Structures are given as structure tokens and as C-alpha cells.
């Protein structure tokens, strides 16, 4: 039996989702395979599953053969379509990347570079976890492991296989013991679980046992098998899966150490505030280390998506990774200064540099502690104007974090996830319940709901999109919705029903012509008339537009007469103004909101809105940048919407403006 579906797992089947999928598959007797692009792999092998490189929104087929094949397919398809309803025993915070259609969490405003960075003792790597640190160097360079270098005799092979299998079981047992400890955070526990699965995966064990049968000693076999599988991960066109190569090497090392009867060099004795330096640190070792004592991490291997980086970020430890051979210059360092924001490392800093970094560390700690007081603050300017600082969210699960941060409502609720989570288009009732829950949670603050903003780059079930060479300039946003009133009216009816429960506002994405607003308003009126005739409670809502196309900027004065508010989407506006795809790294430098052309577009929009007496807000990435907030407010913006993590800092920035600081 087989059945196809679209994968809804965020970021695809990377380590932990693959682990969960395999755990589910192993609960069935049937042989189960996952098929993508004609290639089939066992659904009971996490390594093979990860190497299939299944990404979010791709189509796959689940194939099962056995007595419980029907049950297996139903369960596995259910997980792929709605992962959070399945094995959700650990929060899936492993990947730092957001969906391509979502704004990236705003970074703090760039600080001036430390003075010593241009000197000979300054190194540059990958900025993997933000923050500053200065402290004693703790060099962690365990000796390399090598095989015996001799071929086994035929009579030795059986015993060597047994020895290898015993070592694998021992590594699994160690990891199981670690998972049983309460000291592991949910995120670290998920990482250790993924490593444990790699240790037991048929891909690794079968490869190693095959080499042993060919006459290789167990240690040589493990090293070769791990290198082969790691090379497969490195060859995949996916930066996240590339980082799993380090995990395979880390697991291989643990198996080899058991075979040698040795323990790895311990991190237990790292001094308080020390900078951990290594060529490579296995996630297994780092997850068990006394993380509260580690001041920073510097590593030759790894990148922003490696498990080392994920652990460091989750524990607030500054980290610079990917130094390569440069890390050897730190072997004899006595002290290290670390800039996790810019990826800089300074060896044995002088007194001035130490003082500079110590000041940065102290300032960051004070800022974190001091920001919490702004949770309940309503930021006002000297003239009494209130600046609403709201949250950008995409699901009901994000409400708690937004409220905890002190969000003054929602400036952008992305409805795409509601559509993408299901194999069928969400019903009017389901949508109405979701929007009503939002309105109730943030009342009396406004909740601005963006109507469906989806196109050929983000397909959803139930809508057939044309093949487009450039979907960002194609059939998306309001263009698609107006062409599909059967879908659009269902959403508009749900929003009218939800407006009874709170302050719902609605904004239209990708507007480039006034007719798109007038046609939408006609549909809203049509929906309201239908609901009235049916006796369904409903209420009116303010209708606004996102300003994200150059056309919308140029007709802003006319648009302002037709709508109740503007919300500037700086991410798309920047890419369209600069004619530079924001997902294309080769033109990344052009995607700069501070470019005079983009800032002029924002100012033109603000002037048009202020002149018409409507609210002008911003829901793009730039809204949370402390270095730009004052400029936006002076332009006339009175609402800024951002990631919940940036809300308290933004409130502080606005209050400082009011006091003249």
C-alpha cells in the first residue's frame, strides 16, 4: 500500500523530526519506505531518512507492506501532515531558520567593532551565537583516534563484530542514561536522542560490519564508515543536513573510545567563565558539559546550523565556529576575547581590549535584566502619542510568547500556516475559531490579520498554482485571492465572524492597484450581507493594505483615501525596490533597508498616510531595529510589529526618545 502527501514538518525531516518519524515507523511490523523523487529509503533508518533530504512542502510517498500496513500509513502520513499532533515530546527548536515566507528574527543593532579586531591576533569565523565574552582559554584538543592498521585473520572477524556491537550498545546506554537526567534541557535532550539514533542506525552499523567482515579492525571500520556517511551528508544541497556530518563523526568517535576502553577528555573541570576552544566538539560532549560555567565557545568546525551552535544559542553562550586551521593558533592562548555577533576572536587581548569586552559583557547583562521592566510599559512620546509595539506571529502557539514579551496586540498574523498545515483548505468555522481566539487573547489591543499571502513559491493543498519562473512576481497574495473568490470569501466571512470577539483588523498583501482594494471591499460587503441573511453574528473590521510593492508606494496618497491603515512590509519592499531576491546570497548586500531608495519609499508612504489621517505601521524585519526606530517614528509611524524577542528592547528605545536620551 502507498499514499502520497505534502510534508508540513517545519524545515523538513532533519535530525529530530527524522528521529520521531523513525520512532513512529518502528512501532509497526510492516516494512515501511519513504519515497521522494523516485528514490525509496527505509522509514526505520534516521540516517537514510535524513539523506533523502525531505524538505517542507515537498511531496513524498509512504509505502508499507505487512499486516499493519494501513495503520502504519495512516500514522506516518498524519505525522507528515501535522507533526505537532504526533510525537511532540520535545520542542522542535533545533533549526534557527524561519520559513522563507516569514520575517527573520531581528538582530540587535550592530555595535561598533572592538578596537583590536584588525590586529595580528584577531581571527574571523562564523558568528554562530551572539554575545561577547572574555576569559581564560580552555583548550580541548583530544588526541585523534586511528585504527590498528592491520588486516584481521578470518578467525578474528566474528569476535571483532561482537566487540563492535557491544561498543554500540554501550554508547547507546550512555546516551540513554544522559536522556534520563533532569539536568538536560528539552532542546539538548532532543539533540542527544538524535545522536543515539545515529549510533544505532543500520546505515552506520551495517557499513562498519561490512568493513569488519572484509578484514578491517573495528576501530578502522568505524572511522571509515563514519567518514563515508558524513561525506554523504556533506554532499547534500542543504546547509542543515551538511551540519549533520559533524554529528556522525562525533558518534563514531564515541564508539571508537569504547572499543579502546578510554573516556574522552572531560569538560567537567572547565573554569568559571572560560572560553572553550576546540577543533571540533561533539554535541554529545557539549550537551553534558557544565554549560553554566562556559563563557564562550570557539571551534574549528561547525556553522550556524550545527548542533554546537544550537546548544550555545539555547543557553545564551557566545560562539564563533568554522575557524578551520586558524583554531590551532589558540592552542597555547592564555586568554581569549570573543565577539559572537561579528564572528571575531582575539588571542591574548591587551588591557584595553579586555576592558572593552568586559564593558560589552556587562552592558549586555544589564540590558537583558533591565528590559523586563518594559513588558508592561505603554511607550509614549513627549507629545503624548502612543507607539504601539506589537508582535508578528503565525499560529496560536505563539500567543503565549507574545503576551509574555508585552506585545500590544498583533501587527501581523500570517494566515499561511493555517492553510499549509492541512491537506485540505481550512473550513470557515476553523478559520473563525482561530481568528476569534487571537482577538480574545489580545483584547482590547488590535489584531491585524493578513489575508492569505501565498503563491507558487509556497504551494498549499487545494490550490493549483501555475509554474512560474519568478513566483515572487507572479500569482500570489491578493492577486490569487481575488481570482479565487471561493477561497477568499471563506476567509473574509471567518474574519467578519471573529470581529465580534475583539479588535480585528484585516490587511491585504501584495497590493499594487487601487482596484484590488475596491474589489475586496465589495466582497466584504457581500459576505456581510450573506452572514446577516443567515443570522450569523458578525461585525465590521478596518481594512488596510501592506505596502510592499513600488507601485503601492507611488500610489500611496490615493490608497490612503481607500483604506484605514498602512503596514509597511520592509522585507518584500526592500527586495522589490532594489530588484534583489532576498533569498539570493549573491545579492544579499543589496537587501539593505537603510539604502536611501528604500528609506525614501518608507518616508513617502508615511507622509501619504499621515496626510490622510490614517495609521501607518511597519511589520517588516526593520521594525525591531533600535538604530532605525527613532527615524521611523519621526516619519510618522505609530505602530511597529516585530518578533516577540525584540519587543521589550523596542519599547525601551521609544521611551528613551521621549525622555530625550
Coordinates of C-alpha atoms in Angstrom, one line a residue, residues 32-474:
X32 CA 7.9 0.9 5.6
X33 CA 9.6 3.1 3.0
X34 CA 9.5 6.8 2.2
X35 CA 9.8 7.8 -1.4
X36 CA 10.9 11.1 -2.8
X37 CA 11.6 11.9 -6.5
X38 CA 11.6 8.2 -7.2
X39 CA 14.1 7.3 -4.5
X40 CA 12.9 5.0 -1.7
X41 CA 14.6 4.5 1.7
X42 CA 13.7 2.6 4.8
X43 CA 11.5 4.7 7.1
X44 CA 13.1 2.9 10.0
X45 CA 16.6 4.4 9.4
X46 CA 17.0 8.0 10.6
X47 CA 20.3 8.4 8.6
X48 CA 18.8 7.2 5.4
X49 CA 15.7 9.4 6.0
X50 CA 17.8 12.5 6.6
X51 CA 19.9 11.8 3.5
X52 CA 16.7 11.7 1.4
X53 CA 16.7 15.5 2.2
X54 CA 13.0 15.8 2.5
X55 CA 12.1 19.5 2.8
X56 CA 8.9 21.3 4.0
X57 CA 6.2 21.5 1.3
X58 CA 7.7 18.7 -0.8
X59 CA 5.6 15.7 -2.0
X60 CA 6.6 12.3 -0.7
X61 CA 5.0 8.8 -0.7
X62 CA 4.7 6.5 2.2
X63 CA 4.8 2.9 1.2
X64 CA 4.1 -0.1 3.6
X65 CA 4.0 -3.8 3.2
X66 CA 2.7 -6.0 6.0
X67 CA -0.1 -6.9 8.4
X68 CA -0.4 -3.4 9.8
X69 CA 0.3 -1.5 6.6
X70 CA -2.9 0.5 6.7
X71 CA -2.3 1.7 10.3
X72 CA 1.3 2.5 9.5
X73 CA 0.5 4.6 6.5
X74 CA -2.3 6.5 8.4
X75 CA 0.0 7.2 11.3
X76 CA 3.0 8.3 9.3
X77 CA 1.0 10.4 6.9
X78 CA -0.6 12.0 9.9
X79 CA 2.8 13.0 11.3
X80 CA 4.0 14.4 8.0
X81 CA 0.8 16.5 7.7
X82 CA 0.5 17.6 11.3
X83 CA 3.8 16.9 13.2
X84 CA 2.7 18.7 16.3
X85 CA -0.2 16.4 16.8
X86 CA 2.2 13.4 16.8
X87 CA 5.4 12.6 18.8
X88 CA 5.7 16.1 20.3
X89 CA 7.8 15.1 23.3
X90 CA 10.4 17.6 22.7
X91 CA 10.0 21.2 21.4
X92 CA 11.3 21.4 17.9
X93 CA 13.6 24.4 18.3
X94 CA 16.5 22.8 16.6
X95 CA 16.6 24.8 13.5
X96 CA 17.3 28.5 13.7
X97 CA 15.9 29.2 10.3
X98 CA 12.4 30.5 9.7
X99 CA 10.1 29.7 6.8
X100 CA 11.2 31.6 3.7
X101 CA 7.9 33.5 3.8
X102 CA 8.4 34.8 7.3
X103 CA 10.4 37.6 8.6
X104 CA 13.7 36.7 10.2
X105 CA 14.0 37.5 13.9
X106 CA 15.5 40.9 14.0
X107 CA 19.1 41.1 15.1
X108 CA 20.2 43.8 17.6
X109 CA 21.5 47.0 16.1
X110 CA 25.2 46.5 15.1
X111 CA 27.7 47.7 17.6
X112 CA 31.0 49.3 16.9
X113 CA 33.7 46.7 16.2
X114 CA 36.2 46.1 19.1
X115 CA 39.3 48.1 18.5
X116 CA 41.7 45.1 18.4
X117 CA 40.0 43.2 15.6
X118 CA 42.3 44.4 12.9
X119 CA 45.5 43.3 14.7
X120 CA 47.5 40.2 14.0
X121 CA 46.0 38.4 17.0
X122 CA 42.4 38.8 15.6
X123 CA 40.8 35.8 13.9
X124 CA 37.5 35.6 12.0
X125 CA 35.0 32.8 11.9
X126 CA 31.2 32.1 11.7
X127 CA 29.1 34.2 14.1
X128 CA 27.1 31.3 15.5
X129 CA 25.7 32.6 18.8
X130 CA 25.5 36.2 19.7
X131 CA 27.1 37.9 22.6
X132 CA 30.5 39.0 23.9
X133 CA 32.9 37.2 26.3
X134 CA 36.4 37.5 27.6
X135 CA 38.0 34.8 29.8
X136 CA 40.7 32.2 30.3
X137 CA 41.3 29.9 27.4
X138 CA 40.4 26.2 27.9
X139 CA 41.9 24.2 25.1
X140 CA 40.1 21.0 24.4
X141 CA 42.0 19.1 21.8
X142 CA 41.5 15.3 22.4
X143 CA 44.0 13.1 20.5
X144 CA 43.0 11.7 17.2
X145 CA 41.9 8.1 17.0
X146 CA 43.5 5.7 14.5
X147 CA 42.9 2.1 13.6
X148 CA 45.3 -0.7 14.2
X149 CA 46.4 -0.7 10.5
X150 CA 46.4 -4.5 10.1
X151 CA 44.0 -6.9 8.4
X152 CA 42.2 -9.4 10.6
X153 CA 42.6 -13.1 10.2
X154 CA 39.4 -15.0 9.3
X155 CA 39.1 -16.5 12.8
X156 CA 39.2 -13.0 14.3
X157 CA 36.3 -11.5 12.4
X158 CA 33.4 -13.0 14.4
X159 CA 34.9 -11.7 17.7
X160 CA 35.6 -8.3 16.3
X161 CA 32.0 -7.9 15.1
X162 CA 30.8 -8.9 18.6
X163 CA 33.2 -6.4 20.1
X164 CA 31.8 -3.7 17.8
X165 CA 28.2 -4.5 18.6
X166 CA 29.0 -4.4 22.3
X167 CA 30.6 -0.9 21.9
X168 CA 27.5 0.4 20.0
X169 CA 25.2 -0.9 22.8
X170 CA 27.5 0.8 25.4
X171 CA 27.3 4.2 23.6
X172 CA 23.5 3.9 23.3
X173 CA 23.3 3.1 27.0
X174 CA 25.4 6.1 27.9
X175 CA 23.1 8.3 25.8
X176 CA 20.0 6.7 27.4
X177 CA 21.5 7.5 30.8
X178 CA 22.0 11.1 29.8
X179 CA 18.5 11.4 28.5
X180 CA 17.2 10.2 31.9
X181 CA 18.8 13.1 33.7
X182 CA 16.7 16.0 34.6
X183 CA 19.6 18.4 34.0
X184 CA 19.2 18.2 30.2
X185 CA 17.0 20.9 28.7
X186 CA 14.3 19.8 26.2
X187 CA 16.4 21.1 23.3
X188 CA 19.5 19.3 24.5
X189 CA 17.6 16.1 25.1
X190 CA 16.3 16.2 21.5
X191 CA 19.9 16.5 20.2
X192 CA 21.2 13.6 22.3
X193 CA 18.2 11.5 21.2
X194 CA 19.1 12.2 17.5
X195 CA 22.8 11.2 18.2
X196 CA 21.7 8.0 19.9
X197 CA 19.7 7.0 16.8
X198 CA 22.7 7.6 14.6
X199 CA 24.7 5.3 16.9
X200 CA 22.2 2.5 16.3
X201 CA 21.3 3.2 12.7
X202 CA 21.6 0.4 10.2
X203 CA 23.4 2.7 7.9
X204 CA 26.3 3.1 10.3
X205 CA 26.3 -0.3 11.8
X206 CA 25.9 -2.2 8.5
X207 CA 28.6 -0.2 6.8
X208 CA 31.0 -0.8 9.7
X209 CA 30.2 -4.5 10.0
X210 CA 30.7 -5.0 6.3
X211 CA 34.2 -3.5 6.6
X212 CA 35.0 -5.7 9.5
X213 CA 33.9 -8.8 7.5
X214 CA 36.3 -7.6 4.9
X215 CA 39.1 -7.8 7.4
X216 CA 39.3 -4.3 8.9
X217 CA 39.6 -4.0 12.7
X218 CA 36.6 -2.4 14.4
X219 CA 38.1 1.0 15.0
X220 CA 39.3 1.4 11.4
X221 CA 35.8 0.2 10.2
X222 CA 34.0 2.7 12.4
X223 CA 36.3 5.6 11.3
X224 CA 35.8 4.7 7.6
X225 CA 32.0 4.1 7.9
X226 CA 31.5 7.4 9.7
X227 CA 33.6 9.2 7.1
X228 CA 31.6 7.7 4.3
X229 CA 28.2 8.6 5.8
X230 CA 29.5 12.1 6.8
X231 CA 30.6 12.7 3.2
X232 CA 27.1 11.8 2.0
X233 CA 25.7 14.5 4.4
X234 CA 28.2 17.0 3.2
X235 CA 27.2 16.4 -0.4
X236 CA 23.5 17.2 0.1
X237 CA 22.4 20.6 -1.1
X238 CA 21.1 21.6 2.3
X239 CA 23.1 23.6 4.8
X240 CA 21.3 22.0 7.7
X241 CA 22.0 18.4 6.6
X242 CA 25.6 19.4 5.9
X243 CA 26.0 20.1 9.6
X244 CA 24.9 16.5 10.4
X245 CA 28.3 15.3 9.1
X246 CA 29.8 16.5 12.4
X247 CA 27.3 14.5 14.4
X248 CA 28.2 11.3 12.5
X249 CA 31.9 11.9 13.3
X250 CA 31.0 12.6 16.9
X251 CA 29.1 9.3 17.3
X252 CA 31.9 7.4 15.5
X253 CA 34.4 8.8 18.0
X254 CA 32.3 7.7 21.0
X255 CA 32.1 4.1 19.6
X256 CA 35.9 4.1 19.0
X257 CA 36.6 5.3 22.5
X258 CA 34.6 2.4 23.9
X259 CA 36.5 0.0 21.7
X260 CA 39.7 1.4 23.1
X261 CA 38.4 1.3 26.7
X262 CA 39.0 5.0 27.0
X263 CA 37.0 8.0 28.1
X264 CA 37.1 11.2 26.2
X265 CA 38.9 14.2 27.7
X266 CA 36.4 15.6 30.1
X267 CA 35.0 19.1 30.2
X268 CA 34.0 18.8 33.8
X269 CA 37.0 20.8 35.0
X270 CA 36.4 23.9 32.8
X271 CA 36.9 27.0 34.9
X272 CA 34.1 29.5 35.5
X273 CA 33.8 31.9 32.6
X274 CA 36.4 30.1 30.4
X275 CA 36.3 30.2 26.6
X276 CA 36.1 26.6 25.4
X277 CA 38.4 26.1 22.4
X278 CA 38.4 23.0 20.2
X279 CA 38.9 21.8 16.7
X280 CA 35.6 20.0 17.0
X281 CA 33.2 19.5 19.9
X282 CA 30.7 16.7 19.6
X283 CA 27.2 17.8 20.5
X284 CA 27.2 14.8 22.9
X285 CA 30.1 16.2 24.8
X286 CA 28.8 19.8 24.9
X287 CA 25.3 18.8 25.9
X288 CA 26.7 17.0 29.0
X289 CA 29.2 19.8 29.8
X290 CA 28.8 22.2 32.7
X291 CA 27.3 24.8 30.4
X292 CA 26.7 27.4 33.1
X293 CA 30.4 27.7 33.6
X294 CA 31.3 28.2 29.9
X295 CA 31.8 31.8 28.9
X296 CA 32.1 31.2 25.2
X297 CA 32.9 28.6 22.5
X298 CA 35.4 28.8 19.7
X299 CA 35.6 25.9 17.3
X300 CA 37.4 25.0 14.1
X301 CA 34.4 23.0 12.8
X302 CA 30.7 23.8 12.8
X303 CA 28.5 26.5 11.5
X304 CA 25.3 28.4 12.4
X305 CA 23.1 25.3 11.9
X306 CA 25.4 22.8 13.7
X307 CA 24.3 21.2 17.0
X308 CA 27.1 23.1 18.7
X309 CA 25.6 26.4 17.6
X310 CA 22.1 25.3 18.6
X311 CA 23.2 24.3 22.1
X312 CA 25.2 27.5 22.5
X313 CA 22.3 29.7 21.4
X314 CA 19.7 27.9 23.6
X315 CA 21.9 28.5 26.6
X316 CA 23.0 32.1 25.8
X317 CA 26.7 31.2 25.2
X318 CA 28.5 33.3 22.6
X319 CA 30.1 31.2 20.0
X320 CA 32.4 31.6 16.9
X321 CA 32.7 28.4 14.8
X322 CA 34.1 27.4 11.5
X323 CA 37.6 28.8 12.1
X324 CA 39.2 25.9 10.3
X325 CA 43.0 25.6 10.7
X326 CA 43.1 29.1 12.4
X327 CA 41.9 27.4 15.6
X328 CA 45.3 25.9 16.1
X329 CA 46.6 29.4 16.8
X330 CA 44.5 29.2 20.0
X331 CA 46.1 26.0 21.4
X332 CA 48.5 28.0 23.5
X333 CA 46.4 31.0 24.2
X334 CA 46.1 32.1 27.8
X335 CA 43.1 34.3 27.4
X336 CA 40.5 34.9 24.6
X337 CA 38.1 37.7 23.8
X338 CA 35.1 36.6 21.8
X339 CA 32.6 38.5 19.7
X340 CA 29.7 36.2 18.8
X341 CA 27.9 39.0 16.9
X342 CA 30.6 39.6 14.4
X343 CA 32.4 36.2 14.5
X344 CA 35.7 37.7 15.8
X345 CA 38.2 36.1 18.2
X346 CA 41.1 37.9 19.8
X347 CA 44.1 35.9 21.2
X348 CA 45.6 37.1 24.5
X349 CA 43.9 40.6 24.3
X350 CA 45.7 43.5 25.8
X351 CA 44.4 45.5 28.7
X352 CA 42.4 48.0 26.6
X353 CA 40.7 45.2 24.7
X354 CA 39.9 43.3 27.8
X355 CA 38.3 46.4 29.3
X356 CA 36.4 46.9 26.1
X357 CA 35.0 43.4 26.0
X358 CA 34.3 43.4 29.8
X359 CA 32.3 46.5 29.3
X360 CA 30.3 44.9 26.4
X361 CA 29.6 41.9 28.5
X362 CA 28.4 43.9 31.5
X363 CA 26.3 46.2 29.3
X364 CA 24.6 43.2 27.6
X365 CA 23.8 41.6 31.0
X366 CA 22.4 44.8 32.3
X367 CA 20.3 45.3 29.2
X368 CA 18.8 41.8 29.5
X369 CA 17.9 42.3 33.1
X370 CA 16.7 45.8 32.6
X371 CA 14.5 45.1 29.6
X372 CA 12.0 43.0 31.6
X373 CA 10.6 46.2 33.2
X374 CA 9.4 47.3 29.8
X375 CA 7.0 44.3 29.5
X376 CA 4.0 46.3 30.8
X377 CA 5.2 49.7 29.6
X378 CA 3.0 51.6 27.1
X379 CA 5.6 53.7 25.2
X380 CA 4.7 57.3 24.7
X381 CA 6.4 60.2 23.0
X382 CA 6.9 63.5 24.6
X383 CA 3.8 64.8 22.9
X384 CA 1.7 62.1 24.3
X385 CA 1.5 59.9 21.2
X386 CA 1.4 56.2 21.9
X387 CA 3.6 54.0 19.8
X388 CA 2.1 50.5 19.6
X389 CA 4.7 47.7 19.8
X390 CA 3.0 44.6 18.5
X391 CA 4.0 41.1 17.6
X392 CA 4.4 39.2 14.3
X393 CA 3.1 35.7 14.8
X394 CA 1.9 32.8 12.6
X395 CA 0.0 30.5 14.9
X396 CA -2.0 30.3 18.1
X397 CA 1.0 28.5 19.7
X398 CA 2.9 31.8 19.5
X399 CA 0.4 33.8 21.6
X400 CA 2.0 33.0 24.9
X401 CA 5.4 34.2 23.9
X402 CA 4.0 37.4 22.5
X403 CA 2.0 38.1 25.7
X404 CA 4.9 37.3 27.9
X405 CA 7.0 39.8 26.0
X406 CA 4.4 42.5 26.5
X407 CA 3.0 42.7 22.9
X408 CA 0.4 45.4 22.4
X409 CA -1.6 43.3 20.1
X410 CA -0.6 41.6 16.8
X411 CA 0.7 43.7 13.9
X412 CA 0.9 40.8 11.6
X413 CA -0.8 37.4 11.8
X414 CA 0.3 35.3 8.9
X415 CA -2.6 33.1 7.9
X416 CA -0.5 30.9 5.6
X417 CA 0.4 28.4 8.3
X418 CA -3.3 27.7 8.9
X419 CA -3.7 26.8 5.3
X420 CA -0.4 24.9 5.0
X421 CA -0.9 22.7 8.0
X422 CA -3.7 20.7 6.4
X423 CA -4.2 18.5 3.4
X424 CA -7.5 20.3 2.7
X425 CA -8.3 24.0 2.7
X426 CA -9.4 25.1 6.2
X427 CA -13.1 25.5 6.7
X428 CA -14.8 28.8 7.5
X429 CA -15.5 27.5 11.0
X430 CA -11.9 26.5 11.6
X431 CA -10.7 29.9 10.5
X432 CA -13.3 31.8 12.5
X433 CA -12.3 29.9 15.7
X434 CA -8.6 30.7 15.1
X435 CA -9.1 34.4 14.4
X436 CA -11.5 34.7 17.4
X437 CA -9.0 33.0 19.7
X438 CA -6.5 35.7 18.6
X439 CA -8.9 38.5 19.2
X440 CA -9.8 37.3 22.6
X441 CA -6.2 36.7 23.7
X442 CA -5.1 40.3 22.9
X443 CA -8.2 42.3 23.5
X444 CA -8.6 45.2 23.7
X445 CA -5.4 45.6 21.5
X446 CA -5.8 45.2 17.8
X447 CA -5.0 42.0 15.9
X448 CA -4.1 42.7 12.3
X449 CA -4.7 39.6 10.2
X450 CA -3.0 39.4 6.8
X451 CA -5.2 37.7 4.2
X452 CA -3.8 34.6 2.6
X453 CA -0.3 35.5 1.1
X454 CA 0.8 32.5 -0.8
X455 CA 2.0 31.8 -4.2
X456 CA 3.9 29.4 -6.5
X457 CA 6.9 29.5 -4.1
X458 CA 4.7 28.2 -1.2
X459 CA 2.1 25.8 -2.6
X460 CA -0.8 24.6 -0.5
X461 CA -3.2 21.7 -0.9
X462 CA -6.4 22.7 -2.7
X463 CA -5.0 25.4 -4.9
X464 CA -3.3 24.6 -8.2
X465 CA -0.6 27.1 -8.9
X466 CA 0.9 27.7 -12.4
X467 CA 4.6 27.0 -13.0
X468 CA 6.3 30.4 -12.7
X469 CA 9.9 31.3 -13.3
X470 CA 9.7 34.0 -10.7
X471 CA 6.9 33.3 -8.3
X472 CA 7.7 36.4 -6.2
X473 CA 6.5 38.5 -9.2
X474 CA 3.6 36.1 -10.0

